[in-house]
Amino acid sequence: MGFARTCSVALVGVEGVVVEVQADLEPGVAAFTLVGLPDKSLTESRDRVRAAVVNSGGEWPQKKLTVGLSPASVPKGGSGFDLAIASAVLGAAERIDPRVLADIVMIGELGLDGRVRPVRGILPAVLAAADAGYEQVVVPECAAAEAALVPGVSVLGVRSLRQLIAVLADEPVPEEEPDEAGRPDPLLAGLRMPGTGAATGMQGIGAQQDQGHDLADVVGQCSARTAVEVAAAGGHHLFLEGPPGAGKTMLAERLPAVLPRLDRQESLEVTAVHSVAGLLPPGKPLIDVPPYCAPHHSATMQSLVGGGAGYARPGAVSLAHRGVLFLDETPEFGSHALDALRQPLEAGHVVIARSAGVVRFPARFLMVLAANPCPCGRFSLRDSLCECPPSVIRRYQARLSGPLLDRVDLRVEVDPVSRAELAHRGPGGESTATVADRVRAARERAAARLAGTPWRTNSEVPGRELRNRWHAAAGAMDEAERSLERGTLTARGLDRVLRVAWTVADLLGHDRPGVTDVNLALQLRTGVPRGVPMALGALT
């Protein structure tokens, strides 16, 4: 009778549970039994592991073999348990010393030839192992850089089961034959799962900066540029409404480059989500720039908030965590999909309940909505080019529900670009670098004020705390409070005006919001002119 155990990790969303993989050999008819709530892909590991062991030069035990995954109450799925199962079986067969395996966490899929393939979710799995107190982790060689992002953990990257057996048995490590030059490495296919990000519109991380998108390219649009700067400085949601070709998409595409780079904790959060989704780019394990996600307007509710058959996968709101979620042609999205965004906007996370379990994904993003004023896009109070009937215009604009728009801090009308603005050859607007420097300085002021609290930006601070701890100047909120009494502003809207006012004050270097700061915040939220210049430079 032989017994051995090692460990692996079962992922539930972006959180991991350390699973003990136990192998027991008894005399009897040769059989392989796998217990512990495995799913279909995990049940198939019996054939993969047997073939991998034999093709790696090992001898498969001809006894009754039982492999248990403990705790048995946790559902387990995926092929990431293959490496741990193979090691436990070899330990029970005394090919490897069972004492060496006990304190090692192993994650990886086995090919039939014994090669170790990467799987989704390496980073959150290693984070879970570190939190549980494990210090040694074995992962596929091509995912070792991702696992090494977790401090305090010794990472061993192996390319094949033969190499792992040699390391654990203290034998000479065999050299694997390199792939032919110029041919893609088939092992890297597991790092990027085609189809898992369908309809999410995820672009390559850092693509906006790589493509040279600069705010100086935007012609005119002083109000919209100011709104973009305020949104970036305070993390406020933004709604851009205007005719086609006015520059709404251009502004949204340039917003990620204005945002500050992610700190270490934020980078780990974003990287963990993309690792679980199978969207982590090979060769760049750590994502340190804000992601940009622009789903098509045909996206379903599941692709936006997460879900899917079986185990829930992160949706666009989670892939845009700590970055920008851009919904172009917002009225064309399904009403159920848009209304499903309400809870993530308030809570900063999304909870998905399925029969297989409940998962929680982070979803603290900056949302940018863009819409035409009517189906033809030419409706304006200044001219009569629009041919849409009033009933059609009302029905089109009503597709955005009041509760959703109430959660949007900034609402700006983007005007058509004039011929004179396009023909102007002088210096254009400020560059992304200039605006990003002001945004970074404003964020530093907010961080100093919010030090010792769980909040990082003005948009995260609850209204109760704003009213009790961080007051505006005397009389600054009078106009906003009158709007509340007239019913043109809700209680939530009043709190959001105060948040935006604090962001404006941070951008201008004021100690606290004054009358001008609050009026600009009101103007940005309601679109009603308050006699305040929209250019921040005119207010300094």
JSON list of C-alpha atoms in Angstrom, two decimals, residues 150-330:
[
{"chain": "A", "resi": 150, "resn": "VAL", "atom": "CA", "xyz": [3.96, 37.01, -5.93]},
{"chain": "A", "resi": 151, "resn": "PRO", "atom": "CA", "xyz": [6.56, 37.89, -3.27]},
{"chain": "A", "resi": 152, "resn": "GLY", "atom": "CA", "xyz": [7.79, 35.32, -0.76]},
{"chain": "A", "resi": 153, "resn": "VAL", "atom": "CA", "xyz": [7.18, 32.30, -3.01]},
{"chain": "A", "resi": 154, "resn": "SER", "atom": "CA", "xyz": [9.86, 30.11, -4.60]},
{"chain": "A", "resi": 155, "resn": "VAL", "atom": "CA", "xyz": [8.79, 29.33, -8.17]},
{"chain": "A", "resi": 156, "resn": "LEU", "atom": "CA", "xyz": [10.02, 26.37, -10.19]},
{"chain": "A", "resi": 157, "resn": "GLY", "atom": "CA", "xyz": [9.18, 26.48, -13.89]},
{"chain": "A", "resi": 158, "resn": "VAL", "atom": "CA", "xyz": [9.27, 23.11, -15.67]},
{"chain": "A", "resi": 159, "resn": "ARG", "atom": "CA", "xyz": [8.79, 22.33, -19.33]},
{"chain": "A", "resi": 160, "resn": "SER", "atom": "CA", "xyz": [8.02, 18.63, -18.95]},
{"chain": "A", "resi": 161, "resn": "LEU", "atom": "CA", "xyz": [7.09, 15.99, -16.40]},
{"chain": "A", "resi": 162, "resn": "ARG", "atom": "CA", "xyz": [10.50, 14.38, -16.94]},
{"chain": "A", "resi": 163, "resn": "GLN", "atom": "CA", "xyz": [12.20, 17.52, -15.65]},
{"chain": "A", "resi": 164, "resn": "LEU", "atom": "CA", "xyz": [9.95, 17.68, -12.58]},
{"chain": "A", "resi": 165, "resn": "ILE", "atom": "CA", "xyz": [10.60, 14.03, -11.70]},
{"chain": "A", "resi": 166, "resn": "ALA", "atom": "CA", "xyz": [14.35, 14.59, -11.98]},
{"chain": "A", "resi": 167, "resn": "VAL", "atom": "CA", "xyz": [14.25, 17.69, -9.76]},
{"chain": "A", "resi": 168, "resn": "LEU", "atom": "CA", "xyz": [12.13, 16.02, -7.06]},
{"chain": "A", "resi": 169, "resn": "ALA", "atom": "CA", "xyz": [14.16, 12.79, -7.16]},
{"chain": "A", "resi": 170, "resn": "ASP", "atom": "CA", "xyz": [17.47, 14.70, -7.06]},
{"chain": "A", "resi": 171, "resn": "GLU", "atom": "CA", "xyz": [18.57, 13.33, -10.43]},
{"chain": "A", "resi": 172, "resn": "PRO", "atom": "CA", "xyz": [20.23, 15.05, -13.40]},
{"chain": "A", "resi": 173, "resn": "VAL", "atom": "CA", "xyz": [17.66, 17.26, -15.11]},
{"chain": "A", "resi": 174, "resn": "PRO", "atom": "CA", "xyz": [17.20, 16.25, -18.77]},
{"chain": "A", "resi": 175, "resn": "GLU", "atom": "CA", "xyz": [17.40, 18.86, -21.50]},
{"chain": "A", "resi": 176, "resn": "GLU", "atom": "CA", "xyz": [14.27, 19.22, -23.60]},
{"chain": "A", "resi": 177, "resn": "GLU", "atom": "CA", "xyz": [14.67, 19.47, -27.35]},
{"chain": "A", "resi": 178, "resn": "PRO", "atom": "CA", "xyz": [14.11, 23.07, -28.45]},
{"chain": "A", "resi": 179, "resn": "ASP", "atom": "CA", "xyz": [11.43, 23.83, -30.99]},
{"chain": "A", "resi": 180, "resn": "GLU", "atom": "CA", "xyz": [12.45, 24.61, -34.53]},
{"chain": "A", "resi": 181, "resn": "ALA", "atom": "CA", "xyz": [13.55, 28.17, -35.04]},
{"chain": "A", "resi": 182, "resn": "GLY", "atom": "CA", "xyz": [10.84, 30.43, -36.38]},
{"chain": "A", "resi": 183, "resn": "ARG", "atom": "CA", "xyz": [7.99, 28.15, -35.35]},
{"chain": "A", "resi": 184, "resn": "PRO", "atom": "CA", "xyz": [5.56, 29.30, -32.66]},
{"chain": "A", "resi": 185, "resn": "ASP", "atom": "CA", "xyz": [5.85, 27.63, -29.28]},
{"chain": "A", "resi": 186, "resn": "PRO", "atom": "CA", "xyz": [2.72, 25.44, -28.89]},
{"chain": "A", "resi": 187, "resn": "LEU", "atom": "CA", "xyz": [2.97, 25.69, -25.12]},
{"chain": "A", "resi": 188, "resn": "LEU", "atom": "CA", "xyz": [2.19, 29.42, -25.23]},
{"chain": "A", "resi": 189, "resn": "ALA", "atom": "CA", "xyz": [-1.29, 28.67, -26.58]},
{"chain": "A", "resi": 190, "resn": "GLY", "atom": "CA", "xyz": [-2.57, 28.09, -23.05]},
{"chain": "A", "resi": 191, "resn": "LEU", "atom": "CA", "xyz": [-1.71, 31.62, -21.97]},
{"chain": "A", "resi": 192, "resn": "ARG", "atom": "CA", "xyz": [-4.25, 33.17, -24.32]},
{"chain": "A", "resi": 193, "resn": "MET", "atom": "CA", "xyz": [-7.62, 31.50, -24.69]},
{"chain": "A", "resi": 194, "resn": "PRO", "atom": "CA", "xyz": [-9.39, 32.44, -27.94]},
{"chain": "A", "resi": 195, "resn": "GLY", "atom": "CA", "xyz": [-13.05, 33.17, -27.41]},
{"chain": "A", "resi": 196, "resn": "THR", "atom": "CA", "xyz": [-12.95, 33.78, -23.67]},
{"chain": "A", "resi": 197, "resn": "GLY", "atom": "CA", "xyz": [-13.04, 37.51, -24.26]},
{"chain": "A", "resi": 198, "resn": "ALA", "atom": "CA", "xyz": [-15.70, 37.39, -26.97]},
{"chain": "A", "resi": 199, "resn": "ALA", "atom": "CA", "xyz": [-17.77, 40.57, -27.31]},
{"chain": "A", "resi": 200, "resn": "THR", "atom": "CA", "xyz": [-15.71, 42.34, -24.64]},
{"chain": "A", "resi": 201, "resn": "GLY", "atom": "CA", "xyz": [-13.74, 44.48, -27.08]},
{"chain": "A", "resi": 202, "resn": "MET", "atom": "CA", "xyz": [-10.49, 44.06, -25.16]},
{"chain": "A", "resi": 203, "resn": "GLN", "atom": "CA", "xyz": [-7.61, 45.64, -26.99]},
{"chain": "A", "resi": 204, "resn": "GLY", "atom": "CA", "xyz": [-3.99, 44.87, -26.34]},
{"chain": "A", "resi": 205, "resn": "ILE", "atom": "CA", "xyz": [-2.85, 46.22, -22.99]},
{"chain": "A", "resi": 206, "resn": "GLY", "atom": "CA", "xyz": [-1.25, 49.59, -23.55]},
{"chain": "A", "resi": 207, "resn": "ALA", "atom": "CA", "xyz": [-2.50, 49.71, -27.14]},
{"chain": "A", "resi": 208, "resn": "GLN", "atom": "CA", "xyz": [-3.72, 53.27, -26.75]},
{"chain": "A", "resi": 209, "resn": "GLN", "atom": "CA", "xyz": [-0.25, 54.52, -25.80]},
{"chain": "A", "resi": 210, "resn": "ASP", "atom": "CA", "xyz": [1.44, 52.36, -28.45]},
{"chain": "A", "resi": 211, "resn": "GLN", "atom": "CA", "xyz": [-0.77, 53.77, -31.21]},
{"chain": "A", "resi": 212, "resn": "GLY", "atom": "CA", "xyz": [0.31, 57.32, -30.41]},
{"chain": "A", "resi": 213, "resn": "HIS", "atom": "CA", "xyz": [-3.14, 58.58, -29.46]},
{"chain": "A", "resi": 214, "resn": "ASP", "atom": "CA", "xyz": [-2.74, 62.10, -28.10]},
{"chain": "A", "resi": 215, "resn": "LEU", "atom": "CA", "xyz": [-5.25, 64.65, -26.84]},
{"chain": "A", "resi": 216, "resn": "ALA", "atom": "CA", "xyz": [-3.59, 67.24, -29.05]},
{"chain": "A", "resi": 217, "resn": "ASP", "atom": "CA", "xyz": [-5.18, 65.42, -32.01]},
{"chain": "A", "resi": 218, "resn": "VAL", "atom": "CA", "xyz": [-8.66, 66.44, -30.84]},
{"chain": "A", "resi": 219, "resn": "VAL", "atom": "CA", "xyz": [-9.82, 69.58, -32.59]},
{"chain": "A", "resi": 220, "resn": "GLY", "atom": "CA", "xyz": [-11.81, 72.05, -30.46]},
{"chain": "A", "resi": 221, "resn": "GLN", "atom": "CA", "xyz": [-14.12, 70.44, -27.86]},
{"chain": "A", "resi": 222, "resn": "CYS", "atom": "CA", "xyz": [-12.97, 72.57, -24.92]},
{"chain": "A", "resi": 223, "resn": "SER", "atom": "CA", "xyz": [-15.86, 71.41, -22.71]},
{"chain": "A", "resi": 224, "resn": "ALA", "atom": "CA", "xyz": [-15.35, 67.74, -23.54]},
{"chain": "A", "resi": 225, "resn": "ARG", "atom": "CA", "xyz": [-11.58, 67.95, -22.94]},
{"chain": "A", "resi": 226, "resn": "THR", "atom": "CA", "xyz": [-12.22, 69.51, -19.54]},
{"chain": "A", "resi": 227, "resn": "ALA", "atom": "CA", "xyz": [-14.71, 66.75, -18.71]},
{"chain": "A", "resi": 228, "resn": "VAL", "atom": "CA", "xyz": [-12.15, 64.09, -19.71]},
{"chain": "A", "resi": 229, "resn": "GLU", "atom": "CA", "xyz": [-9.54, 65.68, -17.45]},
{"chain": "A", "resi": 230, "resn": "VAL", "atom": "CA", "xyz": [-11.94, 65.88, -14.50]},
{"chain": "A", "resi": 231, "resn": "ALA", "atom": "CA", "xyz": [-13.06, 62.29, -15.08]},
{"chain": "A", "resi": 232, "resn": "ALA", "atom": "CA", "xyz": [-9.45, 61.06, -15.05]},
{"chain": "A", "resi": 233, "resn": "ALA", "atom": "CA", "xyz": [-8.50, 63.07, -11.96]},
{"chain": "A", "resi": 234, "resn": "GLY", "atom": "CA", "xyz": [-11.40, 61.90, -9.82]},
{"chain": "A", "resi": 235, "resn": "GLY", "atom": "CA", "xyz": [-12.46, 58.62, -11.41]},
{"chain": "A", "resi": 236, "resn": "HIS", "atom": "CA", "xyz": [-15.85, 60.05, -12.41]},
{"chain": "A", "resi": 237, "resn": "HIS", "atom": "CA", "xyz": [-18.10, 58.44, -15.01]},
{"chain": "A", "resi": 238, "resn": "LEU", "atom": "CA", "xyz": [-18.65, 60.44, -18.20]},
{"chain": "A", "resi": 239, "resn": "PHE", "atom": "CA", "xyz": [-21.46, 60.76, -20.76]},
{"chain": "A", "resi": 240, "resn": "LEU", "atom": "CA", "xyz": [-20.64, 62.32, -24.14]},
{"chain": "A", "resi": 241, "resn": "GLU", "atom": "CA", "xyz": [-23.59, 63.24, -26.38]},
{"chain": "A", "resi": 242, "resn": "GLY", "atom": "CA", "xyz": [-23.18, 64.69, -29.82]},
{"chain": "A", "resi": 243, "resn": "PRO", "atom": "CA", "xyz": [-23.50, 64.14, -33.57]},
{"chain": "A", "resi": 244, "resn": "PRO", "atom": "CA", "xyz": [-21.42, 61.55, -35.45]},
{"chain": "A", "resi": 245, "resn": "GLY", "atom": "CA", "xyz": [-17.87, 62.63, -36.22]},
{"chain": "A", "resi": 246, "resn": "ALA", "atom": "CA", "xyz": [-17.63, 65.17, -33.42]},
{"chain": "A", "resi": 247, "resn": "GLY", "atom": "CA", "xyz": [-14.82, 63.30, -31.63]},
{"chain": "A", "resi": 248, "resn": "LYS", "atom": "CA", "xyz": [-16.53, 61.25, -28.91]},
{"chain": "A", "resi": 249, "resn": "THR", "atom": "CA", "xyz": [-14.60, 58.06, -29.67]},
{"chain": "A", "resi": 250, "resn": "MET", "atom": "CA", "xyz": [-11.34, 59.98, -30.05]},
{"chain": "A", "resi": 251, "resn": "LEU", "atom": "CA", "xyz": [-11.73, 61.42, -26.56]},
{"chain": "A", "resi": 252, "resn": "ALA", "atom": "CA", "xyz": [-12.57, 58.05, -25.03]},
{"chain": "A", "resi": 253, "resn": "GLU", "atom": "CA", "xyz": [-9.59, 56.35, -26.70]},
{"chain": "A", "resi": 254, "resn": "ARG", "atom": "CA", "xyz": [-7.22, 58.96, -25.26]},
{"chain": "A", "resi": 255, "resn": "LEU", "atom": "CA", "xyz": [-8.56, 58.76, -21.72]},
{"chain": "A", "resi": 256, "resn": "PRO", "atom": "CA", "xyz": [-6.50, 55.70, -20.58]},
{"chain": "A", "resi": 257, "resn": "ALA", "atom": "CA", "xyz": [-3.24, 57.50, -21.38]},
{"chain": "A", "resi": 258, "resn": "VAL", "atom": "CA", "xyz": [-4.30, 60.40, -19.14]},
{"chain": "A", "resi": 259, "resn": "LEU", "atom": "CA", "xyz": [-4.87, 58.09, -16.18]},
{"chain": "A", "resi": 260, "resn": "PRO", "atom": "CA", "xyz": [-1.92, 57.46, -13.83]},
{"chain": "A", "resi": 261, "resn": "ARG", "atom": "CA", "xyz": [-0.09, 54.16, -14.12]},
{"chain": "A", "resi": 262, "resn": "LEU", "atom": "CA", "xyz": [-1.27, 51.42, -11.80]},
{"chain": "A", "resi": 263, "resn": "ASP", "atom": "CA", "xyz": [0.50, 50.88, -8.50]},
{"chain": "A", "resi": 264, "resn": "ARG", "atom": "CA", "xyz": [1.69, 47.43, -7.41]},
{"chain": "A", "resi": 265, "resn": "GLN", "atom": "CA", "xyz": [-1.56, 46.35, -5.73]},
{"chain": "A", "resi": 266, "resn": "GLU", "atom": "CA", "xyz": [-3.72, 47.59, -8.61]},
{"chain": "A", "resi": 267, "resn": "SER", "atom": "CA", "xyz": [-1.45, 45.87, -11.13]},
{"chain": "A", "resi": 268, "resn": "LEU", "atom": "CA", "xyz": [-1.83, 42.54, -9.34]},
{"chain": "A", "resi": 269, "resn": "GLU", "atom": "CA", "xyz": [-5.64, 42.95, -9.25]},
{"chain": "A", "resi": 270, "resn": "VAL", "atom": "CA", "xyz": [-5.84, 43.71, -12.98]},
{"chain": "A", "resi": 271, "resn": "THR", "atom": "CA", "xyz": [-3.35, 40.99, -13.92]},
{"chain": "A", "resi": 272, "resn": "ALA", "atom": "CA", "xyz": [-5.29, 38.40, -11.89]},
{"chain": "A", "resi": 273, "resn": "VAL", "atom": "CA", "xyz": [-8.54, 39.18, -13.72]},
{"chain": "A", "resi": 274, "resn": "HIS", "atom": "CA", "xyz": [-6.92, 39.00, -17.15]},
{"chain": "A", "resi": 275, "resn": "SER", "atom": "CA", "xyz": [-5.13, 35.80, -16.20]},
{"chain": "A", "resi": 276, "resn": "VAL", "atom": "CA", "xyz": [-8.41, 34.15, -15.24]},
{"chain": "A", "resi": 277, "resn": "ALA", "atom": "CA", "xyz": [-9.99, 35.37, -18.48]},
{"chain": "A", "resi": 278, "resn": "GLY", "atom": "CA", "xyz": [-7.12, 33.99, -20.56]},
{"chain": "A", "resi": 279, "resn": "LEU", "atom": "CA", "xyz": [-6.29, 37.43, -21.95]},
{"chain": "A", "resi": 280, "resn": "LEU", "atom": "CA", "xyz": [-2.88, 37.94, -20.36]},
{"chain": "A", "resi": 281, "resn": "PRO", "atom": "CA", "xyz": [-0.42, 38.78, -23.16]},
{"chain": "A", "resi": 282, "resn": "PRO", "atom": "CA", "xyz": [2.57, 36.38, -23.31]},
{"chain": "A", "resi": 283, "resn": "GLY", "atom": "CA", "xyz": [5.87, 38.00, -22.42]},
{"chain": "A", "resi": 284, "resn": "LYS", "atom": "CA", "xyz": [4.26, 40.70, -20.27]},
{"chain": "A", "resi": 285, "resn": "PRO", "atom": "CA", "xyz": [3.00, 39.05, -17.09]},
{"chain": "A", "resi": 286, "resn": "LEU", "atom": "CA", "xyz": [2.34, 42.26, -15.14]},
{"chain": "A", "resi": 287, "resn": "ILE", "atom": "CA", "xyz": [-0.19, 44.81, -16.42]},
{"chain": "A", "resi": 288, "resn": "ASP", "atom": "CA", "xyz": [0.84, 48.23, -15.13]},
{"chain": "A", "resi": 289, "resn": "VAL", "atom": "CA", "xyz": [-1.27, 50.50, -17.37]},
{"chain": "A", "resi": 290, "resn": "PRO", "atom": "CA", "xyz": [-5.04, 51.07, -17.10]},
{"chain": "A", "resi": 291, "resn": "PRO", "atom": "CA", "xyz": [-6.90, 48.63, -19.38]},
{"chain": "A", "resi": 292, "resn": "TYR", "atom": "CA", "xyz": [-9.32, 49.84, -22.04]},
{"chain": "A", "resi": 293, "resn": "CYS", "atom": "CA", "xyz": [-12.39, 47.81, -22.89]},
{"chain": "A", "resi": 294, "resn": "ALA", "atom": "CA", "xyz": [-14.84, 48.80, -25.64]},
{"chain": "A", "resi": 295, "resn": "PRO", "atom": "CA", "xyz": [-17.50, 46.11, -26.21]},
{"chain": "A", "resi": 296, "resn": "HIS", "atom": "CA", "xyz": [-19.69, 46.20, -29.30]},
{"chain": "A", "resi": 297, "resn": "HIS", "atom": "CA", "xyz": [-23.27, 47.39, -28.79]},
{"chain": "A", "resi": 298, "resn": "SER", "atom": "CA", "xyz": [-24.53, 43.86, -29.54]},
{"chain": "A", "resi": 299, "resn": "ALA", "atom": "CA", "xyz": [-22.87, 42.56, -26.35]},
{"chain": "A", "resi": 300, "resn": "THR", "atom": "CA", "xyz": [-25.10, 40.51, -24.06]},
{"chain": "A", "resi": 301, "resn": "MET", "atom": "CA", "xyz": [-25.58, 41.07, -20.37]},
{"chain": "A", "resi": 302, "resn": "GLN", "atom": "CA", "xyz": [-23.35, 38.06, -19.58]},
{"chain": "A", "resi": 303, "resn": "SER", "atom": "CA", "xyz": [-20.48, 39.44, -21.67]},
{"chain": "A", "resi": 304, "resn": "LEU", "atom": "CA", "xyz": [-20.75, 42.79, -19.89]},
{"chain": "A", "resi": 305, "resn": "VAL", "atom": "CA", "xyz": [-21.06, 41.75, -16.25]},
{"chain": "A", "resi": 306, "resn": "GLY", "atom": "CA", "xyz": [-19.71, 38.18, -16.51]},
{"chain": "A", "resi": 307, "resn": "GLY", "atom": "CA", "xyz": [-21.22, 34.73, -16.48]},
{"chain": "A", "resi": 308, "resn": "GLY", "atom": "CA", "xyz": [-21.55, 32.00, -19.06]},
{"chain": "A", "resi": 309, "resn": "ALA", "atom": "CA", "xyz": [-22.32, 28.31, -18.93]},
{"chain": "A", "resi": 310, "resn": "GLY", "atom": "CA", "xyz": [-20.78, 26.39, -16.04]},
{"chain": "A", "resi": 311, "resn": "TYR", "atom": "CA", "xyz": [-18.16, 28.42, -14.21]},
{"chain": "A", "resi": 312, "resn": "ALA", "atom": "CA", "xyz": [-18.70, 32.16, -14.51]},
{"chain": "A", "resi": 313, "resn": "ARG", "atom": "CA", "xyz": [-16.04, 34.13, -16.34]},
{"chain": "A", "resi": 314, "resn": "PRO", "atom": "CA", "xyz": [-15.23, 37.82, -15.96]},
{"chain": "A", "resi": 315, "resn": "GLY", "atom": "CA", "xyz": [-17.10, 40.21, -18.22]},
{"chain": "A", "resi": 316, "resn": "ALA", "atom": "CA", "xyz": [-16.22, 43.59, -19.67]},
{"chain": "A", "resi": 317, "resn": "VAL", "atom": "CA", "xyz": [-16.78, 45.43, -16.37]},
{"chain": "A", "resi": 318, "resn": "SER", "atom": "CA", "xyz": [-14.11, 43.24, -14.72]},
{"chain": "A", "resi": 319, "resn": "LEU", "atom": "CA", "xyz": [-11.73, 43.34, -17.67]},
{"chain": "A", "resi": 320, "resn": "ALA", "atom": "CA", "xyz": [-11.93, 47.15, -17.38]},
{"chain": "A", "resi": 321, "resn": "HIS", "atom": "CA", "xyz": [-11.13, 47.04, -13.64]},
{"chain": "A", "resi": 322, "resn": "ARG", "atom": "CA", "xyz": [-8.93, 50.05, -12.73]},
{"chain": "A", "resi": 323, "resn": "GLY", "atom": "CA", "xyz": [-9.29, 51.23, -16.33]},
{"chain": "A", "resi": 324, "resn": "VAL", "atom": "CA", "xyz": [-11.85, 52.52, -18.83]},
{"chain": "A", "resi": 325, "resn": "LEU", "atom": "CA", "xyz": [-15.08, 50.88, -20.03]},
{"chain": "A", "resi": 326, "resn": "PHE", "atom": "CA", "xyz": [-16.25, 52.64, -23.19]},
{"chain": "A", "resi": 327, "resn": "LEU", "atom": "CA", "xyz": [-19.79, 52.00, -24.42]},
{"chain": "A", "resi": 328, "resn": "ASP", "atom": "CA", "xyz": [-20.06, 53.56, -27.86]},
{"chain": "A", "resi": 329, "resn": "GLU", "atom": "CA", "xyz": [-23.57, 53.95, -29.33]},
{"chain": "A", "resi": 330, "resn": "THR", "atom": "CA", "xyz": [-24.93, 53.38, -25.82]}
]
